[in-house]
GROMACS .gro file of N, CA and C in nm:
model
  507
    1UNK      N    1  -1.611   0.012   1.581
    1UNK     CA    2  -1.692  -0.036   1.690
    1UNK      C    3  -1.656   0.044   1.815
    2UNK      N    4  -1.742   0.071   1.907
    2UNK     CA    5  -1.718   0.158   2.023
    2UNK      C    6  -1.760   0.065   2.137
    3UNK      N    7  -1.724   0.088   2.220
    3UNK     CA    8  -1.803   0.012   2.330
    3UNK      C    9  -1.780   0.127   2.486
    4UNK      N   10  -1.886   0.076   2.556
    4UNK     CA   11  -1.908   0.180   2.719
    4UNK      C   12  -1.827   0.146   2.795
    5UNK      N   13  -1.727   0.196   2.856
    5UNK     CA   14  -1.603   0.186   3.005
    5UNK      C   15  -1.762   0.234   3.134
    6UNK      N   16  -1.678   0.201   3.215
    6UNK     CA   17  -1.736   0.236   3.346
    6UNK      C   18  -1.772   0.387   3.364
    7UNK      N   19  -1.706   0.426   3.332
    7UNK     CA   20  -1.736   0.584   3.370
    7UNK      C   21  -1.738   0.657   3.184
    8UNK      N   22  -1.825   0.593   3.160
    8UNK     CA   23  -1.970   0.589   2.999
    8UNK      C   24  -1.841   0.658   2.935
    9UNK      N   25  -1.737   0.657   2.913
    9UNK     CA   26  -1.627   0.704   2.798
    9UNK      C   27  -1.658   0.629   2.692
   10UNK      N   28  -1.680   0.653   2.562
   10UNK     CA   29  -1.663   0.537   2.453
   10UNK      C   30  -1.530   0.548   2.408
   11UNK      N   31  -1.506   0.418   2.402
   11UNK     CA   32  -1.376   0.391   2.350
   11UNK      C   33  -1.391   0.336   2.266
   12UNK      N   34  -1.289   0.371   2.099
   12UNK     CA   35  -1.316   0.270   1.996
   12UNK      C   36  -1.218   0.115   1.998
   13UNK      N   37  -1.291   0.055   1.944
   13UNK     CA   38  -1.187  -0.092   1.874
   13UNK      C   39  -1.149  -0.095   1.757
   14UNK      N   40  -1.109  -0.200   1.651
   14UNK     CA   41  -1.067  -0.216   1.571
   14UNK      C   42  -0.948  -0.117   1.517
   15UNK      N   43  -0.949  -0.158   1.401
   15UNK     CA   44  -0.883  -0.042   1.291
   15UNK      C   45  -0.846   0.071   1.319
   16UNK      N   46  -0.752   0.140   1.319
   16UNK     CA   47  -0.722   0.308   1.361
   16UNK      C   48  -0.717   0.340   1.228
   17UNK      N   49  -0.759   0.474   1.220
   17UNK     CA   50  -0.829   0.562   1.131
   17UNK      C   51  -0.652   0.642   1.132
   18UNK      N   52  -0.615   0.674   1.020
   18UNK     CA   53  -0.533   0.779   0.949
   18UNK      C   54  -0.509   0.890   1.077
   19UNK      N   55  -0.667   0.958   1.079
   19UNK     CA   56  -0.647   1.051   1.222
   19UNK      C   57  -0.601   1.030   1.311
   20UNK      N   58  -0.688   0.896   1.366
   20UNK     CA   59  -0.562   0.894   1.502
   20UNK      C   60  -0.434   0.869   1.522
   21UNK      N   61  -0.391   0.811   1.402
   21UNK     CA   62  -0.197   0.787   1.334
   21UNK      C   63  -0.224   0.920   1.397
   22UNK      N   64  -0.204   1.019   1.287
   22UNK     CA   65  -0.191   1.161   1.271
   22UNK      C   66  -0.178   1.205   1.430
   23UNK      N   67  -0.316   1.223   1.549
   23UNK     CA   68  -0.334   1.243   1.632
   23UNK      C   69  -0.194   1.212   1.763
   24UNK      N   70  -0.198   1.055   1.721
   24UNK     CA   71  -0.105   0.988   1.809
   24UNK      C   72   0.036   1.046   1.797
   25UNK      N   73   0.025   1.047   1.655
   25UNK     CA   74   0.248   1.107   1.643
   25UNK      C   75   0.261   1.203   1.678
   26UNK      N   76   0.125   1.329   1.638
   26UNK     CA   77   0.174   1.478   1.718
   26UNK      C   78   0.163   1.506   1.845
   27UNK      N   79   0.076   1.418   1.925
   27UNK     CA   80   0.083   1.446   2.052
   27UNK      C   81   0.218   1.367   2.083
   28UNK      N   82   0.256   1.310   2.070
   28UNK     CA   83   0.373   1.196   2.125
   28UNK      C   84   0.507   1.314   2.095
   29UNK      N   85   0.498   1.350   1.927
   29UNK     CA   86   0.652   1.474   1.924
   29UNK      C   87   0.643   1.594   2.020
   30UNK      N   88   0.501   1.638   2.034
   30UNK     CA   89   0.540   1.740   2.135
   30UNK      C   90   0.502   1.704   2.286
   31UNK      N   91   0.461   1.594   2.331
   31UNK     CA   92   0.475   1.571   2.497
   31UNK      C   93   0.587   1.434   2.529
   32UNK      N   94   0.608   1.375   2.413
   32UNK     CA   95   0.674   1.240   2.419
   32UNK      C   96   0.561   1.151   2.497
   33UNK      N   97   0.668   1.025   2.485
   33UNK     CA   98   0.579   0.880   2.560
   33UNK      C   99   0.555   0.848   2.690
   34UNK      N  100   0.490   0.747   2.737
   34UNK     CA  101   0.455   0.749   2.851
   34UNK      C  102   0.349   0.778   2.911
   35UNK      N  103   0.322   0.688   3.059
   35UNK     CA  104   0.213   0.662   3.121
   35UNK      C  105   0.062   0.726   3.006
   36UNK      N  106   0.056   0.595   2.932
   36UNK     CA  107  -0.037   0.576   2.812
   36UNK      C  108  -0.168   0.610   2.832
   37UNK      N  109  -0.235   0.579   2.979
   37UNK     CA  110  -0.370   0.577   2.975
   37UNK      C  111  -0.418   0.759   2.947
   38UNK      N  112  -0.334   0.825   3.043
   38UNK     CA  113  -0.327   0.964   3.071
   38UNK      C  114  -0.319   0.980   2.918
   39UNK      N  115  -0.184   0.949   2.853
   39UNK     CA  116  -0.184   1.030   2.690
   39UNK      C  117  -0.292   1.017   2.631
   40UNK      N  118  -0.369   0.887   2.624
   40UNK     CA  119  -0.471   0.841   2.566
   40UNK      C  120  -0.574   0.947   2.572
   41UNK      N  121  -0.600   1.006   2.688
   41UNK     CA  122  -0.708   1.099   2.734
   41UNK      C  123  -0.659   1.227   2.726
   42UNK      N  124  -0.555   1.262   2.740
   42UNK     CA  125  -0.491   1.401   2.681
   42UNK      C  126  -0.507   1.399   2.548
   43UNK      N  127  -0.483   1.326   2.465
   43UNK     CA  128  -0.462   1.313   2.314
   43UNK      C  129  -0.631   1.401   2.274
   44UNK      N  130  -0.719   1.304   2.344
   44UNK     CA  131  -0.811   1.285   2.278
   44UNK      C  132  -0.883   1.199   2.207
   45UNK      N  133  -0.758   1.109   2.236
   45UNK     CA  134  -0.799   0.976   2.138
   45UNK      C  135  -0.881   0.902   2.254
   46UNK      N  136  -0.988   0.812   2.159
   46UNK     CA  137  -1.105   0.693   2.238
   46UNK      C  138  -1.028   0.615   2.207
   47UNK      N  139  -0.923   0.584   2.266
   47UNK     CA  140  -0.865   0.424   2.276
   47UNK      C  141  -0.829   0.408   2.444
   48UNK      N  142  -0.791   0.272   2.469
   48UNK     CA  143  -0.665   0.226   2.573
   48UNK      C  144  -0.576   0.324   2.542
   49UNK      N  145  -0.517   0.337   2.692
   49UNK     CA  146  -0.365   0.321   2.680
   49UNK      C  147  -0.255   0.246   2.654
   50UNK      N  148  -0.321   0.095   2.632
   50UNK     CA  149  -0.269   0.002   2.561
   50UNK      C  150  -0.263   0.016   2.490
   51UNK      N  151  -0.417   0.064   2.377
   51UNK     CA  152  -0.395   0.055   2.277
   51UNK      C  153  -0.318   0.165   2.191
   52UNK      N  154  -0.295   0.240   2.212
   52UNK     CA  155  -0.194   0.383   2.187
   52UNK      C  156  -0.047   0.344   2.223
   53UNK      N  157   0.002   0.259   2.316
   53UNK     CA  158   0.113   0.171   2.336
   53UNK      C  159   0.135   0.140   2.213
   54UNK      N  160   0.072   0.027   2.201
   54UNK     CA  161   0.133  -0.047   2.073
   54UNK      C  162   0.119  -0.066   1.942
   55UNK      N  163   0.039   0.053   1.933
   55UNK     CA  164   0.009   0.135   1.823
   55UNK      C  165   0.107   0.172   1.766
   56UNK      N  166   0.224   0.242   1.855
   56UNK     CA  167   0.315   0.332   1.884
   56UNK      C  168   0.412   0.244   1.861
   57UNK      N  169   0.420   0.158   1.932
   57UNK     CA  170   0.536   0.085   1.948
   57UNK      C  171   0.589  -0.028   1.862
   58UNK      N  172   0.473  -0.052   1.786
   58UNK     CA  173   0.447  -0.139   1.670
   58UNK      C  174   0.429  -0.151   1.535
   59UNK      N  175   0.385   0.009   1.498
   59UNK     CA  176   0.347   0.061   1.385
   59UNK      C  177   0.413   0.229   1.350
   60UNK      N  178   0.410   0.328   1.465
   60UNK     CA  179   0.401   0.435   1.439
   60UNK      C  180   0.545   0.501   1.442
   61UNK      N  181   0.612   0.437   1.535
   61UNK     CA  182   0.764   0.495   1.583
   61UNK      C  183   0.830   0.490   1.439
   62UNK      N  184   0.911   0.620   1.420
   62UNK     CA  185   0.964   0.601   1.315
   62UNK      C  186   1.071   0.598   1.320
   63UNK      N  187   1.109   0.418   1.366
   63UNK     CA  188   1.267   0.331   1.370
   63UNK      C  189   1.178   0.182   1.355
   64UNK      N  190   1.062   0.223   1.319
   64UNK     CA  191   1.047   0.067   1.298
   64UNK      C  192   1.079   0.038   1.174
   65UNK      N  193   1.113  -0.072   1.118
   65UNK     CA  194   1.120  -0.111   0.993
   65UNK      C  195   1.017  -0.178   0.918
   66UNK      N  196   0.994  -0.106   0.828
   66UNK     CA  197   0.823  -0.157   0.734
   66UNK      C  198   0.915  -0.260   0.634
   67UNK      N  199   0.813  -0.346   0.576
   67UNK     CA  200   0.861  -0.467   0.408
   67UNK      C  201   0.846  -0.596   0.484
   68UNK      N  202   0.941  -0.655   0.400
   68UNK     CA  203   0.952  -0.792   0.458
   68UNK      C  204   1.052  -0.841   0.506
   69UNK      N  205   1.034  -0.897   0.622
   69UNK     CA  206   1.238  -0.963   0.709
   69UNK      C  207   1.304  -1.046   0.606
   70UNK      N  208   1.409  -0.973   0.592
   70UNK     CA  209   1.561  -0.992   0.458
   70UNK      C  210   1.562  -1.152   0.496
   71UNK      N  211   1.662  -1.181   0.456
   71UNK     CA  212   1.699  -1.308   0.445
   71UNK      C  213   1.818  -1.331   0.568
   72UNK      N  214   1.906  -1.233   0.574
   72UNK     CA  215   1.972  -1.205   0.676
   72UNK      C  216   1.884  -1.230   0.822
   73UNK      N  217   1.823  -1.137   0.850
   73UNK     CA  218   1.698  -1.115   0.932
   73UNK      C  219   1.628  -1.297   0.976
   74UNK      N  220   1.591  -1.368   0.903
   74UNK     CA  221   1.553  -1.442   0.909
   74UNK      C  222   1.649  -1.582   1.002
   75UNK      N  223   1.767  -1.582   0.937
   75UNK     CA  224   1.866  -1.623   0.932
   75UNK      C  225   1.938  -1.638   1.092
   76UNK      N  226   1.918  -1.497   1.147
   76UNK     CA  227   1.943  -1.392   1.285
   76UNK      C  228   1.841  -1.466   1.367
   77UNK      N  229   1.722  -1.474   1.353
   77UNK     CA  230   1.604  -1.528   1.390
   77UNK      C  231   1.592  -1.603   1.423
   78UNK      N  232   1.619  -1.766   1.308
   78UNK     CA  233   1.685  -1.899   1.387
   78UNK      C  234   1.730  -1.926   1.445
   79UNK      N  235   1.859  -1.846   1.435
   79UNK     CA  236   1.988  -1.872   1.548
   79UNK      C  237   1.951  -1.833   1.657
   80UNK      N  238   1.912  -1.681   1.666
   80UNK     CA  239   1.851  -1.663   1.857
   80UNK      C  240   1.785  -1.735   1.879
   81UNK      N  241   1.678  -1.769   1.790
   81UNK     CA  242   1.568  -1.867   1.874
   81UNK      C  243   1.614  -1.989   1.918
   82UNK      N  244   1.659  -2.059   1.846
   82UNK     CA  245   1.761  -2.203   1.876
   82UNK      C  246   1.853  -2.174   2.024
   83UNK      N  247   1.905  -1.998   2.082
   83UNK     CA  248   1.902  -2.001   2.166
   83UNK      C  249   1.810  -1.939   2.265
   84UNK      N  250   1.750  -1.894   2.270
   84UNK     CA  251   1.660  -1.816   2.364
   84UNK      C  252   1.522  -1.837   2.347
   85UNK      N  253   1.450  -1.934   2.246
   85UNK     CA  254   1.347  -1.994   2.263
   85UNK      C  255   1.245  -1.866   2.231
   86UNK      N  256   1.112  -1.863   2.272
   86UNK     CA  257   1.046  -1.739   2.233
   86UNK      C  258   1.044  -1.668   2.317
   87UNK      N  259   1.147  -1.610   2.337
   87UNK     CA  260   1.185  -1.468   2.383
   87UNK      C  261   1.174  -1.362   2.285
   88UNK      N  262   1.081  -1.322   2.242
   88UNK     CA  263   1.042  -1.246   2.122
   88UNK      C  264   1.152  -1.100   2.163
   89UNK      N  265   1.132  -1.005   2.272
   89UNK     CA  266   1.201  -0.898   2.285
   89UNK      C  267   1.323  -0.894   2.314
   90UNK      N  268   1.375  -1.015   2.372
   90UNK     CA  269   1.481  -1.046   2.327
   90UNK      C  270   1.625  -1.054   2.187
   91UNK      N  271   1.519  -1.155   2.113
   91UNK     CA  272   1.549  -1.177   1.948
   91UNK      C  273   1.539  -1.008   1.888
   92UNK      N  274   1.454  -0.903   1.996
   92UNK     CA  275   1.414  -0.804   1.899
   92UNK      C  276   1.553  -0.681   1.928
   93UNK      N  277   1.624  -0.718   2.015
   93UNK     CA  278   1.685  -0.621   2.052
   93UNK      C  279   1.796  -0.632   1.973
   94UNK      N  280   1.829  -0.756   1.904
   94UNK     CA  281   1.939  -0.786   1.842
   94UNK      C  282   1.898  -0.725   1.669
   95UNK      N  283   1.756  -0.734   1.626
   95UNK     CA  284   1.694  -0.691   1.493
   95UNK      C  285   1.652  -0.570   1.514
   96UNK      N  286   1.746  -0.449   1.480
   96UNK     CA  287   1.724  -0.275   1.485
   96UNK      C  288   1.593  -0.265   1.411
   97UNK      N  289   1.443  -0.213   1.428
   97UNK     CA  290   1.397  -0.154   1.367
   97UNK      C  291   1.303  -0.263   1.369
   98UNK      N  292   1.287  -0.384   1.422
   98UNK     CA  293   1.166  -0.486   1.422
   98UNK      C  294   1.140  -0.503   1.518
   99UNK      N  295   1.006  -0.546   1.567
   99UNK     CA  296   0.951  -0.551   1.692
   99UNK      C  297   0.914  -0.660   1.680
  100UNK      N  298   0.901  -0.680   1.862
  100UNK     CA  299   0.893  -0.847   1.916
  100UNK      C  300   0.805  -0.919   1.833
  101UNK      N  301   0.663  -0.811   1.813
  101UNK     CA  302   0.588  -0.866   1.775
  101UNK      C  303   0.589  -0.914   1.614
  102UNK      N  304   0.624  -0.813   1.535
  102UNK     CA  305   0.692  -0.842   1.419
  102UNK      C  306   0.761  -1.020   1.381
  103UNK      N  307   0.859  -0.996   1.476
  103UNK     CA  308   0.998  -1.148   1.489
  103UNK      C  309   0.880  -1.228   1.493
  104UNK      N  310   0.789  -1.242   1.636
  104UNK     CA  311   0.659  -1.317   1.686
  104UNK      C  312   0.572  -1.422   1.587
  105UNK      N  313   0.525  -1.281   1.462
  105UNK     CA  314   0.438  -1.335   1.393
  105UNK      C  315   0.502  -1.404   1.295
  106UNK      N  316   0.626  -1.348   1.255
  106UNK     CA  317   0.698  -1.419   1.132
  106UNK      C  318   0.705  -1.567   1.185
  107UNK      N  319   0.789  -1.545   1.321
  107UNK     CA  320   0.803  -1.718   1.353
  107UNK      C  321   0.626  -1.787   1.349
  108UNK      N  322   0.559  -1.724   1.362
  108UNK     CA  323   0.430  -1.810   1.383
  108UNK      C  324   0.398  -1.852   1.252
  109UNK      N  325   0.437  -1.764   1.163
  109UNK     CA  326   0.318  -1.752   1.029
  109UNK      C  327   0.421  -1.889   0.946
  110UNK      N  328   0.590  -1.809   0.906
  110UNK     CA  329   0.647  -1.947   0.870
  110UNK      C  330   0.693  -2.012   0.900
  111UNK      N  331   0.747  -2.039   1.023
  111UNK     CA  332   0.883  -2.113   1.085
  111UNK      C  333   0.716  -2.258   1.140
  112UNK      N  334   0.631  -2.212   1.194
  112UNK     CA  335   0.574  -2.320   1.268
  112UNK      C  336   0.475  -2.368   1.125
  113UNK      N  337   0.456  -2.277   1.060
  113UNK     CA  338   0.381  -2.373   0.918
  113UNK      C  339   0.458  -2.476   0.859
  114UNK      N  340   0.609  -2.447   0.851
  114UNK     CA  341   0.735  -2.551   0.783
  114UNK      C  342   0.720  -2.660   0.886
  115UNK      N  343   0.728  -2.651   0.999
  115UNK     CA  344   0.698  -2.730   1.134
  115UNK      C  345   0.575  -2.840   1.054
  116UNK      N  346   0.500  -2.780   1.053
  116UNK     CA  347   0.329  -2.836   1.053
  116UNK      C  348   0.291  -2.938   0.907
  117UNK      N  349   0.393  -2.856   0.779
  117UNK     CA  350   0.429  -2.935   0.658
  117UNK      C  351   0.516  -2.998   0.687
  118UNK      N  352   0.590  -3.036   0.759
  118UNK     CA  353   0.665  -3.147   0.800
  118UNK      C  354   0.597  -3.266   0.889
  119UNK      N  355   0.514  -3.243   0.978
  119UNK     CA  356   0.416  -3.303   1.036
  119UNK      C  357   0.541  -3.350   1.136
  120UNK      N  358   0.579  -3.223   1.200
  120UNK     CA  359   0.648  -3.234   1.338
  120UNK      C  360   0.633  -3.136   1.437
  121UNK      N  361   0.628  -3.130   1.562
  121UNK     CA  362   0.649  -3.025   1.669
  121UNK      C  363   0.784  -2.899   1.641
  122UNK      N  364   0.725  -2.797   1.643
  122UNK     CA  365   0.838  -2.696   1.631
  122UNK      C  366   0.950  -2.722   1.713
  123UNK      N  367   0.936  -2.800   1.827
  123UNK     CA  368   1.045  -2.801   1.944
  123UNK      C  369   1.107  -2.952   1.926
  124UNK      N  370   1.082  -2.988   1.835
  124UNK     CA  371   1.098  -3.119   1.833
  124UNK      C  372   1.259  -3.165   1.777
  125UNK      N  373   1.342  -3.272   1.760
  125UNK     CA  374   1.490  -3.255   1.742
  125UNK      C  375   1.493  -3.264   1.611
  126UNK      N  376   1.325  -3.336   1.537
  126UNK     CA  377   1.402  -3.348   1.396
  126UNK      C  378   1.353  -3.224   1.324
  127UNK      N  379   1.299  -3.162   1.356
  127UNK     CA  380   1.261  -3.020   1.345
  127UNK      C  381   1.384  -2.928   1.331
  128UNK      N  382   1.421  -2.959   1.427
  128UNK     CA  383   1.542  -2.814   1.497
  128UNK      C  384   1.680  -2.886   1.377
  129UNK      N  385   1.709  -2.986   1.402
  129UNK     CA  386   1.825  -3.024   1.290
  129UNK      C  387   1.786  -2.991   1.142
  130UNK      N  388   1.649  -3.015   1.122
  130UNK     CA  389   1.591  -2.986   0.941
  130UNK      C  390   1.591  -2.820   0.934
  131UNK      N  391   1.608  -2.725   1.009
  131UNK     CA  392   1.644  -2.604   1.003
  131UNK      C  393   1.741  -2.580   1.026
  132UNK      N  394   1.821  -2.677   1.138
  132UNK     CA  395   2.021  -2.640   1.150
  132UNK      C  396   2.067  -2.668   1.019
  133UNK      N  397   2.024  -2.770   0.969
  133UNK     CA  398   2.147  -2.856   0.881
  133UNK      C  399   2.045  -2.818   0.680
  134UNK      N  400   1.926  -2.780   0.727
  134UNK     CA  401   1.866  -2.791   0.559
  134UNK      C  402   1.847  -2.635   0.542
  135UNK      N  403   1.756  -2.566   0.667
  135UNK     CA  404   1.681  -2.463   0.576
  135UNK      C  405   1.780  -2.346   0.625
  136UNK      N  406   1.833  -2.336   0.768
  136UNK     CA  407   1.984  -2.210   0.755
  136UNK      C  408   2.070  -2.240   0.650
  137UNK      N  409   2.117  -2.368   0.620
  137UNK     CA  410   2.193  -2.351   0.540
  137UNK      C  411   2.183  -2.289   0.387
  138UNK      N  412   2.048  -2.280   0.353
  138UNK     CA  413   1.971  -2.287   0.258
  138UNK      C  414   1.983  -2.113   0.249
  139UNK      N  415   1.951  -2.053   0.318
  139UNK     CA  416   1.930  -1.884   0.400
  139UNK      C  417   2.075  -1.842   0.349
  140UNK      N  418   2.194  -1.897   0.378
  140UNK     CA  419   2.280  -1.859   0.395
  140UNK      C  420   2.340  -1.869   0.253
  141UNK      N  421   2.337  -1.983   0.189
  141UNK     CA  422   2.370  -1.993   0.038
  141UNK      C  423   2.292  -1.830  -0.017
  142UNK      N  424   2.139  -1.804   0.001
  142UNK     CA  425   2.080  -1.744  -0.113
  142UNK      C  426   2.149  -1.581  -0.030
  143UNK      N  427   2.162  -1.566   0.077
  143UNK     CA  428   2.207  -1.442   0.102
  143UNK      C  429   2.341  -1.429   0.096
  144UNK      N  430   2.420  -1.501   0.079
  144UNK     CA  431   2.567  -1.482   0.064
  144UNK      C  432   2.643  -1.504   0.146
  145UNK      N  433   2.590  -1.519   0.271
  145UNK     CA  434   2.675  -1.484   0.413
  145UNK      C  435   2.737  -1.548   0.485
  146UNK      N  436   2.859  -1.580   0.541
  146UNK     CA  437   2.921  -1.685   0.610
  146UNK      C  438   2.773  -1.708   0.724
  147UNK      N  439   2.779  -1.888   0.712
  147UNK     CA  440   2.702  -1.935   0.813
  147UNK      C  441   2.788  -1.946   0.949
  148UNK      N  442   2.687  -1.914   1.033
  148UNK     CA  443   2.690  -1.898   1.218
  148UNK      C  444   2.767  -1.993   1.197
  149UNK      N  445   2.870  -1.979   1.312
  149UNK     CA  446   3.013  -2.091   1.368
  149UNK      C  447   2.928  -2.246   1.389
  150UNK      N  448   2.807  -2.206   1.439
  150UNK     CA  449   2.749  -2.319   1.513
  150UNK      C  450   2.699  -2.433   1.440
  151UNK      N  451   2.647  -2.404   1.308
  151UNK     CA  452   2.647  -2.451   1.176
  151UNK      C  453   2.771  -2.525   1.113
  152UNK      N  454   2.848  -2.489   1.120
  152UNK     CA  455   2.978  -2.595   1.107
  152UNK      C  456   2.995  -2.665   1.157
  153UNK      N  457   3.042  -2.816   1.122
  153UNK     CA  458   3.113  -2.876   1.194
  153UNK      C  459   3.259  -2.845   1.143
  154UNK      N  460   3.316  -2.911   1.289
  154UNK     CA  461   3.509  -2.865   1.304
  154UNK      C  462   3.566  -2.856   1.190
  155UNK      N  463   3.595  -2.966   1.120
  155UNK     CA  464   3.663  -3.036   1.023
  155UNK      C  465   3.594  -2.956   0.868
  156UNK      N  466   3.509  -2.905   0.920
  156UNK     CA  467   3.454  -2.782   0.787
  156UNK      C  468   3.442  -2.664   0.771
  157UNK      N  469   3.498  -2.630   0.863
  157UNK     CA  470   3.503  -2.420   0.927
  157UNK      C  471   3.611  -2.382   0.832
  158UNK      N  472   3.679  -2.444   0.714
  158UNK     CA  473   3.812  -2.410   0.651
  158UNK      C  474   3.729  -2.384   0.497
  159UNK      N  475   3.636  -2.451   0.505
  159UNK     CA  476   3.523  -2.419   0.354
  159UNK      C  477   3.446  -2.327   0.330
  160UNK      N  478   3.417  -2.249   0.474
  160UNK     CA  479   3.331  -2.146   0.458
  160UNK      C  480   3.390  -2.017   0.526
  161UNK      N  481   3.533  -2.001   0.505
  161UNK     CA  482   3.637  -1.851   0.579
  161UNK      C  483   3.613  -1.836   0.411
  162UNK      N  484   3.638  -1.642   0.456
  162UNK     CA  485   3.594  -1.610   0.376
  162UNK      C  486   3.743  -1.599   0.306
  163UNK      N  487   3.772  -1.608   0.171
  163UNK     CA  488   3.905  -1.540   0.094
  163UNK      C  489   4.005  -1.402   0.151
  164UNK      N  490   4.123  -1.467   0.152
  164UNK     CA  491   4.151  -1.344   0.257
  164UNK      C  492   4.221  -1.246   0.112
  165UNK      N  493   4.255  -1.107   0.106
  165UNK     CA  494   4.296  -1.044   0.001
  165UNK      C  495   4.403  -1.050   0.056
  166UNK      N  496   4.524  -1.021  -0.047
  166UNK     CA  497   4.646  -1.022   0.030
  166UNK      C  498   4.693  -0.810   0.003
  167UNK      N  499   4.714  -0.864   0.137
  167UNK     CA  500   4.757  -0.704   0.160
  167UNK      C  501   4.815  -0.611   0.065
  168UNK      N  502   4.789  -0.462   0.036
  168UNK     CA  503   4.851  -0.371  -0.064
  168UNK      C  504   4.969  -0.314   0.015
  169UNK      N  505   5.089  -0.307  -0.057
  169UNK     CA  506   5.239  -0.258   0.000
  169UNK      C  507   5.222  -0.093  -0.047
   0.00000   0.00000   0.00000
């Protein structure tokens, strides 16, 4: 779909075409990033400079991480959010290679559907405890991993240290 700017440029919407991938990464390796609208129109490309932003920043950079968020990942996810709420770029700075928006949709797609099959508010206390106390713990069994300090209580932080080896002489 194209549509008319003010000064009759067509710019496309939807879907990016292979080419403009293509388009976008080689102009970006040989001028780098920045002030988008200008690249946009240097490139050649009929988009925003938004939309070449987060094109870029979301899909094309190659440090993003493509598949699906590990179990670890997920795990990481709860816990920031439990502190920092949806601070998406936040949560993202701590997950190398995923973007806000990435963290964003995951929390939307499952964290607030488990919410919604529960027939509770995501922010709600019996919400936030049925993910402290059922579904991290749950994360943490299938990935292996000592659970967050915060996840313990006192009198149980001695059940989940990990085996210590005893030293080679």
């Amino acid at each position: 779909m194209i549509r008319k700017k003010n000064n009759n440029m067509d710019l496309r919407r939807g879907p990016w075409t292979v080419e403009e991938d293509f388009t976008l990464i080689n102009y970006i390796a040989h001028h780098g990033e920045g002030r988008w609208n200008s690249l946009a129109r240097s490139a050649g490309l009929k988009r925003t400079g938004k939309s070449c932003r987060l094109r870029w920043l979301n899909y094309l950079r190659p440090d993003v991480r493509r598949g699906n968020i590990t179990l670890e990942e997920q795990l990481l996810i709860l816990e920031l959010h439990s502190r920092w709420g949806n601070r998406w770029s936040k949560i993202a700075q701590h997950l190398p290679g995923r973007t806000d928006n990435e963290i964003k949709n995951y929390w939307r797609t499952r964290v607030q559907k488990h919410a919604k099959q529960l027939k509770c508010d995501v922010n709600s206390k019996q919400f936030k405890d049925t993910m402290r106390y059922l579904w991290m713990p749950r994360l943490v069994e299938k990935s292996k991993l000592p659970p967050p300090p915060e996840l313990l209580l006192p009198h149980h932080r001695h059940y989940y240290l990990p085996h210590q080896q005893p030293e080679q002489y």
